[in-house]
Amino acid sequence: MAGDCSIRALWILNNLDAVVFSRRFPAVEKRWRAACQSENESSENDSVKYTVFSSLPSDSELAAAFSDRKTREGSVRGFGIRVSQSKEGSDSWVDDPITRHIAGFYINREEEGEDNLLWPLALHIKGPYCILILPLVEPRHVKAYTRLCKRSDCGNAVMADENLSSLLLDLPSITGAFMVAHAIGDIITGDVADPEVIVSQSPSVGGLLDSLTGSIGITGISRAKPVAAPVASSVPSGAAAIGALASDIPKSGSRLLDKDALRSFISSSMPFGTPLDLSYSNIFSIKANGFSSLDIPPQDLKQPAWKPYLYKGKQRLLFTIHETLHAAMYDRDEIADSLSVSGQINCRAELEGLPDVSFPLTGVGTSKIETLSFHPCAQVPERNVYKQALVFSPPLGNFVLMRYQATCSLGPPVKGFYQLSMVSEDEGAFLFKLRLMEGYKSPLTMEFCNLTMPFPRRILSLDGTPSIGTVSNAEHSVEWKIITSGRGLSGKSIEATFPGTVRFAPWQSQRSTSFRSVLEGTTDDDSDNEPENANNMVNIEEFLVEKMNKDLPPVDLEEPFNWLAYNYAKASFKIVGASISGVSIDPKSVSIYPTIKVPVELSSQVTSGDYILWNTLGKCPSAVNAEV
């Protein structure tokens, strides 16, 4: 039972702790009850056998248990570690942060006279909804977790007989439950956009025609069979994205929780409670087009689950390397700057039949790649992955072929320092000195670059003129547009400076409470000398939000590092032309079997993630490297 993934039930709750949607799978529940009966018969002397909840709760019982756990654990997710408010039998008593995502509910059945544990529940929060997925596990696993909830020691000892980490490693159904939760979360919030694949400015006529006719629902033009509407990407910005494809997937988030669409997806993607295909694109295409006798593949080929239709039309192969650069720039001798790249290779294969595509992983061997993961359609060699070709059988539409974490081989594209000091109580003087695209050569082009300075205080006036670009300010931020769209920077580096002063509105006395004082207030309330305050402090996260809403400016909630302690500037930019990690694909080295000649297009773009320039004259957070 533990080797597969089956779902007993799922619930969706709103921000009022009310169940707005639920689904139970009787076929899986029948297997659970049979396992419970067998377990009870084989362990009659087991003291915790009655804690195995053998039936599913009603929606009202589940909502009540959800609310009780939130009160008991301090918030929706809970503490994750054992604190003074933790009680024996609670998730936080286990003292493992994973309990913030894998929860246990006690369903109170008055007629039975005891609490019953419902575990494990995969908890996923998306938008205003909390999604709970209950996978099928063995009763002995629930008993093992019950013992962890009642042990006296704190933490997961390495030599302990039982710990939560080893227990979860024996439950692959947990991973499946989270995949289901994330798929449902994307659907109910409308976040079902496919990965971006950029098309060249002058695509082939057939490919463009297929894209346009598919996006408006006209399929099968000059075709012998209805072809699934191409799954396409959102339209990117910039001149290189003129030929971007439009998406044909309906935005389910346009209405508040489309239950009919959700029921249809669940019935098709996980019939009888067993997840088969969680791709909303595939499910929607099958529902919209159905199947015909021409959809049957040749007898000597096996059609994979990720390709329900065989493509018919103009053939081509598109790759897009999309990297996101995260940085923390300190400009201090005692703190090293931090740069990291999160990358992915998106693909769209408009190929007839069921061909295999292969290409060598160019640049992966020389780049410092920290992690690699691949789409299920890829055949990855276990050894010498950097020297061998990657082979995959592509699905329909846009998909992420590979994800990776790497280092930036070219250095920071925005380098320099930011200084801010208060010359008086309500006036600050700042200075930027930056160098853009140093060491970056053609074809790398920076399409735009903006710098934003957020402030916790309301801005009254701004004085200063940058050496390049334009400046504007809002109530709580200053934006410096260094390079605007349409005036890209390529083949050279430039220096940009911006000195100036900014005047703030005076602090109001009721808003002068620092985040530290808020935390000190919670410490006082946790004192053993005041036990009556413990119940008032159970929901600690809600208390902090209420306290900050009352005492701090609204910008503090949006910019958590601006809680009267830190000053920083955030850069946003876009670079096209190549990757900055060194990972690349040579279009000439891409081969297709059975051999056919099709155009192969490659595009690359780098966008900024959290690219932070910390104030060199103020406080800043940093991580200390452990000495080996």
XYZ file of C-alpha atoms in Angstrom:
628
model
C 0.000 0.000 0.000
C 2.807 2.428 0.842
C 4.473 1.932 -2.532
C 1.771 3.662 -4.571
C -0.163 6.903 -4.324
C -3.875 6.934 -3.697
C -5.985 9.725 -2.251
C -8.649 8.990 0.361
C -10.210 12.465 0.347
C -9.534 16.153 -0.224
C -10.976 19.364 1.205
C -10.745 23.043 0.257
C -11.384 25.614 2.984
C -11.725 29.377 2.651
C -10.276 32.047 4.937
C -13.330 31.704 7.214
C -12.374 28.081 7.993
C -15.397 26.793 6.089
C -15.274 23.844 3.697
C -16.188 25.113 0.220
C -15.367 21.912 -1.668
C -14.683 18.300 -0.763
C -14.273 15.007 -2.546
C -14.045 11.474 -1.171
C -12.950 8.346 -3.003
C -14.887 5.276 -1.796
C -12.655 2.820 -3.674
C -9.595 4.003 -1.732
C -11.540 4.255 1.523
C -12.552 0.614 1.175
C -8.860 -0.338 1.061
C -8.197 1.772 4.170
C -10.963 0.135 6.216
C -9.770 -3.313 5.212
C -6.236 -2.394 6.290
C -7.533 -1.052 9.627
C -9.459 -4.243 10.289
C -6.436 -6.371 9.487
C -4.196 -4.200 11.682
C -6.561 -4.354 14.648
C -6.881 -8.114 14.398
C -3.108 -8.559 14.328
C -2.423 -6.229 17.265
C -5.164 -6.669 19.822
C -2.864 -5.673 22.691
C -1.630 -2.501 21.003
C -2.387 0.441 23.293
C -2.767 2.917 20.411
C -4.887 0.901 18.032
C -7.973 2.988 18.732
C -6.244 6.188 17.625
C -6.423 4.992 14.025
C -9.425 6.822 12.620
C -11.131 4.238 10.434
C -13.663 6.540 8.734
C -13.733 9.946 7.101
C -15.167 12.990 8.882
C -17.995 15.109 7.573
C -17.274 18.555 6.228
C -18.456 20.204 9.439
C -16.311 17.894 11.570
C -13.291 18.573 9.372
C -13.841 22.345 9.561
C -14.131 22.173 13.350
C -10.952 20.101 13.599
C -9.149 22.548 11.296
C -10.167 25.484 13.483
C -9.185 23.612 16.661
C -5.758 22.795 15.270
C -5.180 26.403 14.215
C -5.957 27.542 17.741
C -3.882 24.768 19.293
C -0.879 25.205 16.989
C -0.829 29.016 16.952
C -1.682 29.524 13.257
C -2.798 27.659 10.158
C 0.631 26.077 9.712
C 1.622 26.012 13.351
C 4.923 26.532 15.126
C 6.721 23.554 13.614
C 8.835 23.245 16.774
C 7.988 22.549 20.394
C 7.319 25.769 22.313
C 5.794 26.634 25.665
C 2.288 26.585 24.166
C 2.692 23.076 22.719
C 0.623 20.284 24.213
C 1.230 16.573 24.178
C -0.459 15.010 21.173
C -0.138 18.133 18.997
C 1.907 18.463 15.806
C 4.325 20.954 17.369
C 5.015 18.429 20.157
C 6.767 16.301 17.501
C 9.267 19.170 17.211
C 9.833 18.972 13.458
C 9.269 21.883 11.022
C 7.754 19.499 8.454
C 4.595 19.446 10.593
C 3.876 22.927 9.223
C 3.085 21.193 5.932
C 1.964 17.712 7.043
C -0.771 18.094 9.625
C -2.742 15.850 11.931
C -6.355 16.588 12.918
C -8.231 15.207 15.909
C -11.814 14.487 14.908
C -14.041 14.659 17.990
C -16.808 12.087 17.876
C -18.960 12.638 20.963
C -20.811 9.364 20.545
C -17.470 7.526 20.713
C -16.268 9.568 23.665
C -12.704 10.058 22.389
C -10.572 12.042 19.940
C -9.454 10.384 16.770
C -6.328 11.261 14.798
C -6.637 11.909 11.054
C -3.102 11.838 9.585
C -1.254 12.636 7.317
C -2.930 15.676 5.768
C -0.867 17.521 3.144
C -1.522 21.227 3.789
C -1.116 23.670 0.896
C -2.104 27.348 1.068
C -2.852 29.099 -2.244
C -4.497 32.490 -2.311
C -7.414 32.621 0.140
C -7.758 28.827 0.218
C -6.311 26.033 2.340
C -6.112 22.730 0.480
C -5.978 19.497 2.479
C -5.124 16.177 0.804
C -5.391 12.901 2.726
C -3.277 10.176 1.051
C -3.590 6.477 1.750
C -0.978 5.121 4.166
C -0.848 2.033 6.332
C -2.394 2.087 9.813
C 0.999 1.267 11.343
C 2.310 4.594 10.045
C -0.485 6.474 11.784
C 0.304 4.585 14.989
C 3.973 5.488 14.638
C 3.087 9.160 14.338
C 0.818 8.878 17.390
C 3.772 7.624 19.402
C 5.872 10.580 18.204
C 3.127 12.962 19.386
C 3.349 11.554 22.920
C 7.070 11.133 23.498
C 8.743 13.116 26.239
C 12.014 13.960 24.488
C 12.317 16.981 22.227
C 13.672 16.952 18.668
C 14.685 14.197 16.262
C 17.632 12.370 17.737
C 19.858 10.656 15.204
C 19.931 7.395 17.138
C 16.239 7.462 18.088
C 14.173 4.402 17.320
C 11.537 6.474 15.558
C 11.620 9.927 13.982
C 9.400 11.754 11.542
C 11.988 11.996 8.759
C 12.513 8.241 8.507
C 8.761 7.709 8.724
C 8.047 10.028 5.801
C 10.790 8.454 3.681
C 8.719 5.295 3.794
C 5.664 7.149 2.431
C 6.011 8.182 -1.235
C 2.277 8.897 -1.239
C 3.094 12.113 0.654
C 4.854 13.464 -2.444
C 1.891 12.544 -4.603
C -0.474 14.286 -2.198
C 1.484 17.531 -2.458
C 1.507 17.284 -6.265
C -2.282 16.969 -6.200
C -2.542 19.908 -3.775
C -0.385 22.164 -5.951
C -2.293 21.241 -9.124
C -5.635 22.000 -7.463
C -4.261 25.228 -6.005
C -3.182 26.441 -9.440
C -6.594 25.650 -10.896
C -8.751 27.339 -8.251
C -6.626 30.508 -8.358
C -6.294 30.605 -12.150
C -2.509 30.135 -12.044
C -2.347 27.591 -14.872
C -0.059 29.414 -17.309
C 2.433 27.211 -19.121
C 6.175 27.930 -19.178
C 7.245 30.633 -21.591
C 8.716 29.611 -24.928
C 9.856 32.548 -27.046
C 9.428 32.300 -30.791
C 11.659 34.119 -33.246
C 10.487 37.316 -34.904
C 9.874 35.589 -38.238
C 8.497 32.107 -37.588
C 7.566 29.727 -40.321
C 4.149 30.334 -41.828
C 2.854 26.906 -40.943
C 3.904 27.112 -37.310
C 2.441 30.585 -36.885
C -0.796 29.512 -38.564
C -1.060 26.496 -36.277
C -0.534 28.694 -33.233
C -3.113 31.279 -34.244
C -5.787 28.845 -35.336
C -5.250 26.735 -32.242
C -5.460 29.684 -29.875
C -8.896 30.698 -31.179
C -10.217 27.161 -31.139
C -10.066 26.411 -34.897
C -8.464 23.007 -35.143
C -8.086 20.533 -37.918
C -7.604 23.061 -40.764
C -6.520 20.929 -43.734
C -6.123 18.064 -41.310
C -7.613 14.587 -41.379
C -8.198 14.608 -37.617
C -8.908 17.164 -34.874
C -5.602 18.301 -33.451
C -5.356 19.393 -29.826
C -5.155 23.163 -29.516
C -1.511 24.088 -28.922
C -0.729 24.914 -25.330
C 1.157 28.185 -25.457
C 2.827 30.678 -23.220
C 2.123 34.092 -21.845
C 3.343 37.016 -23.938
C 6.774 38.203 -22.809
C 8.003 41.750 -23.032
C 10.658 43.108 -25.377
C 11.308 43.093 -29.097
C 12.594 39.529 -29.070
C 9.192 38.285 -27.974
C 7.131 39.564 -30.888
C 6.256 36.096 -32.007
C 5.214 34.783 -28.593
C 2.324 32.358 -28.575
C -1.005 33.008 -26.874
C -2.526 30.619 -24.366
C -5.723 28.756 -25.133
C -6.303 27.534 -21.576
C -9.313 29.139 -19.869
C -8.521 31.090 -16.751
C -10.432 29.212 -14.084
C -9.643 31.965 -11.612
C -11.999 34.372 -13.421
C -14.829 33.025 -11.262
C -14.754 32.263 -7.590
C -13.924 28.552 -7.292
C -15.379 26.990 -10.431
C -16.572 23.749 -8.853
C -17.675 22.192 -12.137
C -14.225 22.682 -13.666
C -12.625 21.313 -10.510
C -14.864 18.231 -10.462
C -14.087 17.582 -14.117
C -10.353 17.882 -13.517
C -10.406 15.560 -10.490
C -12.492 12.931 -12.266
C -10.175 12.913 -15.276
C -6.790 13.359 -13.595
C -7.245 10.975 -10.662
C -10.047 8.477 -11.339
C -10.973 6.370 -8.299
C -8.483 8.381 -6.218
C -5.314 7.390 -8.088
C -3.448 10.350 -9.707
C -2.635 9.558 -13.333
C -2.107 12.875 -15.125
C -2.137 16.140 -13.176
C -1.479 18.299 -16.252
C -4.402 20.683 -16.640
C -3.348 21.311 -20.244
C -3.725 17.659 -21.179
C -7.001 17.261 -19.313
C -8.505 20.356 -20.941
C -7.353 19.296 -24.419
C -8.877 15.844 -24.015
C -12.143 17.328 -22.765
C -12.292 19.891 -25.577
C -11.319 17.640 -28.505
C -12.024 14.067 -27.490
C -10.491 11.202 -29.434
C -11.000 9.805 -32.893
C -9.922 6.628 -34.654
C -6.951 8.542 -36.093
C -5.537 9.150 -32.612
C -4.312 5.552 -32.384
C -0.490 5.447 -32.695
C 1.344 2.854 -34.779
C 1.273 -0.631 -33.270
C 5.036 -0.746 -32.780
C 5.044 2.431 -30.655
C 3.753 2.992 -27.143
C 2.069 6.341 -26.606
C 3.167 8.008 -23.338
C 0.655 9.417 -20.866
C 1.988 12.957 -21.305
C 1.095 13.023 -25.017
C -2.602 12.201 -25.439
C -2.656 13.464 -29.045
C -0.365 13.052 -32.021
C 0.592 16.371 -33.602
C -0.230 17.064 -37.263
C 1.122 20.125 -39.052
C 4.239 22.161 -39.767
C 7.076 20.758 -37.691
C 9.576 22.717 -35.595
C 11.427 22.543 -32.286
C 11.719 25.493 -29.894
C 13.956 25.885 -26.825
C 14.077 28.780 -24.350
C 16.666 29.035 -21.577
C 15.182 31.146 -18.790
C 17.418 32.034 -15.846
C 16.619 34.062 -12.731
C 19.483 35.796 -10.933
C 19.295 36.313 -7.167
C 21.865 38.496 -5.437
C 22.741 40.133 -2.145
C 25.282 42.939 -2.695
C 26.953 44.314 0.459
C 30.110 46.157 -0.703
C 31.786 45.260 2.597
C 35.088 43.574 3.274
C 33.699 41.435 6.083
C 30.673 40.160 4.111
C 30.994 38.476 0.722
C 28.467 39.218 -2.007
C 26.098 36.405 -2.899
C 25.012 35.413 -6.425
C 22.915 32.418 -7.450
C 21.132 31.390 -10.641
C 17.879 29.444 -10.922
C 17.474 28.208 -14.461
C 15.190 26.100 -16.587
C 15.048 24.952 -20.195
C 11.562 25.303 -21.646
C 10.662 23.376 -24.767
C 7.934 23.165 -27.369
C 8.143 20.300 -29.836
C 5.732 20.455 -32.755
C 6.715 17.074 -34.153
C 4.564 14.467 -35.841
C 4.416 10.940 -34.477
C 6.323 9.843 -31.368
C 9.952 10.772 -32.080
C 12.871 10.888 -29.653
C 14.884 14.105 -29.436
C 18.474 14.188 -28.176
C 21.185 16.797 -27.672
C 24.339 17.122 -25.534
C 24.141 19.213 -22.384
C 26.445 21.985 -23.591
C 28.112 23.961 -20.813
C 26.842 21.873 -17.931
C 30.219 20.223 -17.469
C 32.118 23.516 -17.239
C 29.471 25.420 -15.248
C 29.144 25.007 -11.527
C 25.782 23.235 -11.427
C 24.539 22.521 -7.922
C 21.272 20.670 -8.667
C 19.578 19.187 -11.724
C 16.069 17.841 -12.297
C 14.306 16.682 -15.450
C 10.831 16.225 -16.897
C 9.489 12.641 -16.651
C 9.739 12.324 -20.437
C 13.556 12.584 -20.298
C 15.924 9.620 -20.150
C 18.793 10.740 -17.941
C 21.998 8.700 -17.671
C 22.831 7.790 -14.097
C 26.519 8.516 -14.509
C 28.520 11.035 -16.497
C 25.403 13.125 -17.070
C 27.572 16.076 -18.059
C 29.196 14.185 -20.940
C 26.252 12.276 -22.405
C 23.313 13.380 -24.513
C 19.898 13.991 -23.040
C 17.170 11.959 -24.749
C 13.463 12.752 -24.345
C 10.112 11.996 -25.934
C 8.430 15.420 -25.942
C 4.804 15.973 -24.913
C 2.415 18.419 -26.561
C 2.596 22.110 -25.750
C 5.132 23.993 -23.668
C 6.897 22.144 -20.858
C 9.940 22.500 -18.608
C 12.512 20.009 -19.810
C 15.157 20.701 -17.162
C 15.619 22.793 -14.014
C 18.943 23.624 -12.379
C 20.712 25.722 -9.774
C 24.043 27.231 -10.755
C 26.490 30.032 -10.118
C 26.842 33.180 -12.220
C 29.950 32.689 -14.366
C 30.059 36.305 -15.587
C 29.807 38.237 -12.347
C 27.025 40.606 -11.271
C 25.388 42.573 -14.128
C 24.610 45.397 -11.666
C 27.622 46.066 -9.460
C 28.360 48.894 -7.054
C 27.136 50.300 -3.760
C 24.223 52.082 -2.142
C 24.734 54.380 0.835
C 22.072 56.061 2.922
C 22.548 58.075 6.118
C 20.159 60.253 8.094
C 21.547 63.798 8.269
C 18.630 64.866 10.466
C 15.586 63.297 12.044
C 13.489 63.680 8.878
C 16.084 63.939 6.093
C 18.369 61.341 4.545
C 21.252 61.638 2.097
C 21.922 58.787 -0.311
C 24.447 57.886 -3.005
C 24.426 55.241 -5.724
C 27.505 54.355 -7.724
C 26.903 51.472 -10.103
C 28.491 49.773 -13.066
C 26.213 47.884 -15.444
C 27.140 44.904 -17.657
C 30.821 44.896 -16.736
C 32.423 41.885 -18.436
C 29.295 41.171 -20.498
C 29.853 41.057 -24.234
C 27.622 40.769 -27.287
C 25.184 39.063 -27.903
C 24.221 39.683 -24.261
C 21.914 42.710 -24.144
C 20.326 44.376 -21.122
C 16.864 45.416 -22.280
C 15.966 47.427 -19.183
C 17.191 48.094 -15.652
C 15.295 49.747 -12.793
C 16.271 50.412 -9.182
C 13.736 50.836 -6.392
C 14.351 52.214 -2.891
C 11.492 51.377 -0.483
C 11.097 53.407 2.721
C 8.949 52.795 5.791
C 8.242 56.517 6.103
C 6.163 58.696 3.818
C 8.245 60.726 1.369
C 7.632 64.482 1.292
C 10.237 65.531 -1.271
C 13.130 64.155 -3.333
C 16.132 66.138 -4.550
C 18.775 64.687 -6.862
C 19.653 64.116 -10.514
C 21.120 60.816 -11.787
C 23.880 60.689 -14.385
C 21.651 58.559 -16.608
C 17.969 57.689 -16.673
C 14.917 59.189 -14.996
C 13.639 59.272 -11.408
C 10.146 59.219 -9.935
C 8.856 58.723 -6.419
C 5.701 57.375 -4.837
C 4.498 57.756 -1.265
C 6.879 55.143 0.141
C 9.437 54.453 -2.612
C 11.825 56.003 -5.129
C 12.235 54.425 -8.580
C 15.260 55.038 -10.773
C 14.855 53.892 -14.381
C 18.452 53.512 -15.503
C 17.850 51.794 -18.841
C 14.383 51.995 -20.331
C 12.781 49.534 -22.740
C 13.782 50.169 -26.328
C 17.244 51.493 -25.396
C 19.119 48.325 -24.597
C 22.729 48.084 -23.478
C 24.941 45.673 -25.452
C 28.659 45.105 -25.955
C 29.803 47.655 -23.388
C 29.496 48.639 -19.756
C 28.355 51.967 -18.358
C 28.727 53.742 -15.041
C 25.688 55.290 -13.347
C 25.658 57.547 -10.286
C 22.785 59.064 -8.365
C 23.385 61.366 -5.367
C 20.442 62.968 -3.627
C 18.464 63.720 -0.508
C 15.020 62.627 0.575
C 12.767 64.262 3.171
C 10.306 62.212 5.199
C 7.142 63.037 7.068
C 7.595 63.103 10.871
C 7.024 59.872 12.730
C 3.689 59.612 14.511
C 3.974 58.480 18.090
C 1.526 55.626 17.690
C 3.573 54.277 14.773
C 6.973 54.347 16.461
C 6.727 50.863 17.934
C 9.503 48.740 16.515
C 9.197 45.140 15.522
C 11.537 44.311 18.364
C 9.134 45.780 20.903
C 6.367 43.662 19.408
C 8.439 40.540 19.951
C 9.369 41.653 23.465
C 5.680 42.024 24.192
C 5.052 38.442 23.167
C 7.889 37.262 25.412
C 6.342 38.976 28.403
C 3.005 37.365 27.702
C 4.657 33.943 27.607
C 5.907 34.311 31.170
C 5.191 31.482 33.560
C 4.044 34.058 36.131
C 1.062 34.987 33.966
C -0.588 31.737 32.881
C -3.834 33.501 32.059
C -2.112 35.237 29.137
C -1.010 31.958 27.538
C -4.383 31.355 25.936
C -4.385 34.884 24.529
C -1.002 34.225 22.924
C -1.787 30.874 21.299
C -2.409 32.399 17.891
C 0.928 34.202 17.752
C 1.010 34.927 14.018
C -2.427 36.569 14.031
C -1.378 38.610 17.075
C 1.704 39.908 15.271
C -0.269 40.850 12.165
C -2.834 42.686 14.271
C -0.099 44.425 16.242
C 1.782 45.530 13.122
C -1.383 46.737 11.406
C -2.045 48.931 14.420
C 1.421 50.253 15.194
C 3.456 50.189 11.964
C 3.060 51.822 8.554
C 1.466 49.619 5.858
C 4.719 49.391 3.890
C 6.281 47.386 6.725
C 3.937 44.501 6.000
C 4.828 44.537 2.305
C 8.591 44.896 2.877
C 9.468 42.755 5.922
C 13.147 43.814 5.892
C 12.029 47.422 6.261
C 10.809 47.004 9.835
C 12.759 50.039 11.074
C 16.018 48.090 10.934
C 17.219 47.651 7.352
C 17.623 49.860 4.284
C 18.120 48.459 0.810
C 17.527 48.995 -2.891
C 16.165 46.352 -5.239
C 17.251 46.050 -8.864
C 15.076 44.631 -11.637
C 16.377 43.933 -15.133
C 16.188 41.665 -18.146
C 19.099 40.356 -20.222
C 18.663 38.493 -23.509
C 21.017 36.798 -25.931
C 22.559 34.014 -23.843
C 22.596 32.479 -20.382
C 24.860 33.738 -17.596
C 25.535 30.301 -16.131
C 27.125 28.895 -19.279
C 24.348 26.364 -19.906
C 23.367 26.329 -23.569
C 22.079 24.224 -26.448
C 23.708 24.013 -29.869
C 20.810 23.857 -32.360
C 23.065 22.046 -34.845
C 23.672 19.226 -32.354
C 19.968 18.469 -31.835
C 19.009 15.194 -33.473
C 15.611 13.547 -33.933
C 14.858 9.850 -34.352
C 13.336 8.732 -36.697
C 15.491 11.145 -38.649
C 13.686 14.184 -39.970
C 14.885 17.690 -40.768
C 13.042 20.390 -38.842
C 14.038 23.949 -37.856
C 15.388 24.276 -34.311
C 15.106 27.676 -32.613
C 16.880 28.735 -29.409
C 16.326 31.822 -27.282
C 17.718 32.851 -23.892
C 16.708 35.396 -21.284
C 17.857 36.319 -17.789
C 15.577 38.150 -15.369
C 16.223 39.454 -11.883
C 14.829 37.750 -8.830
C 15.631 39.158 -5.400
C 18.542 41.350 -6.457
C 19.263 43.400 -3.327
C 21.825 46.161 -2.746
C 22.114 46.621 1.021
C 22.904 50.008 2.511
C 26.617 49.897 3.322
C 26.137 52.409 6.151
C 23.306 50.555 7.870
C 22.320 47.185 9.243
C 21.995 44.191 6.980
C 21.302 40.452 7.373
C 23.905 37.972 6.213
C 24.686 34.275 6.494
C 27.955 33.049 7.982
C 29.698 30.201 6.175
C 30.527 27.291 8.422
C 34.211 26.489 8.749
C 35.075 22.975 7.653
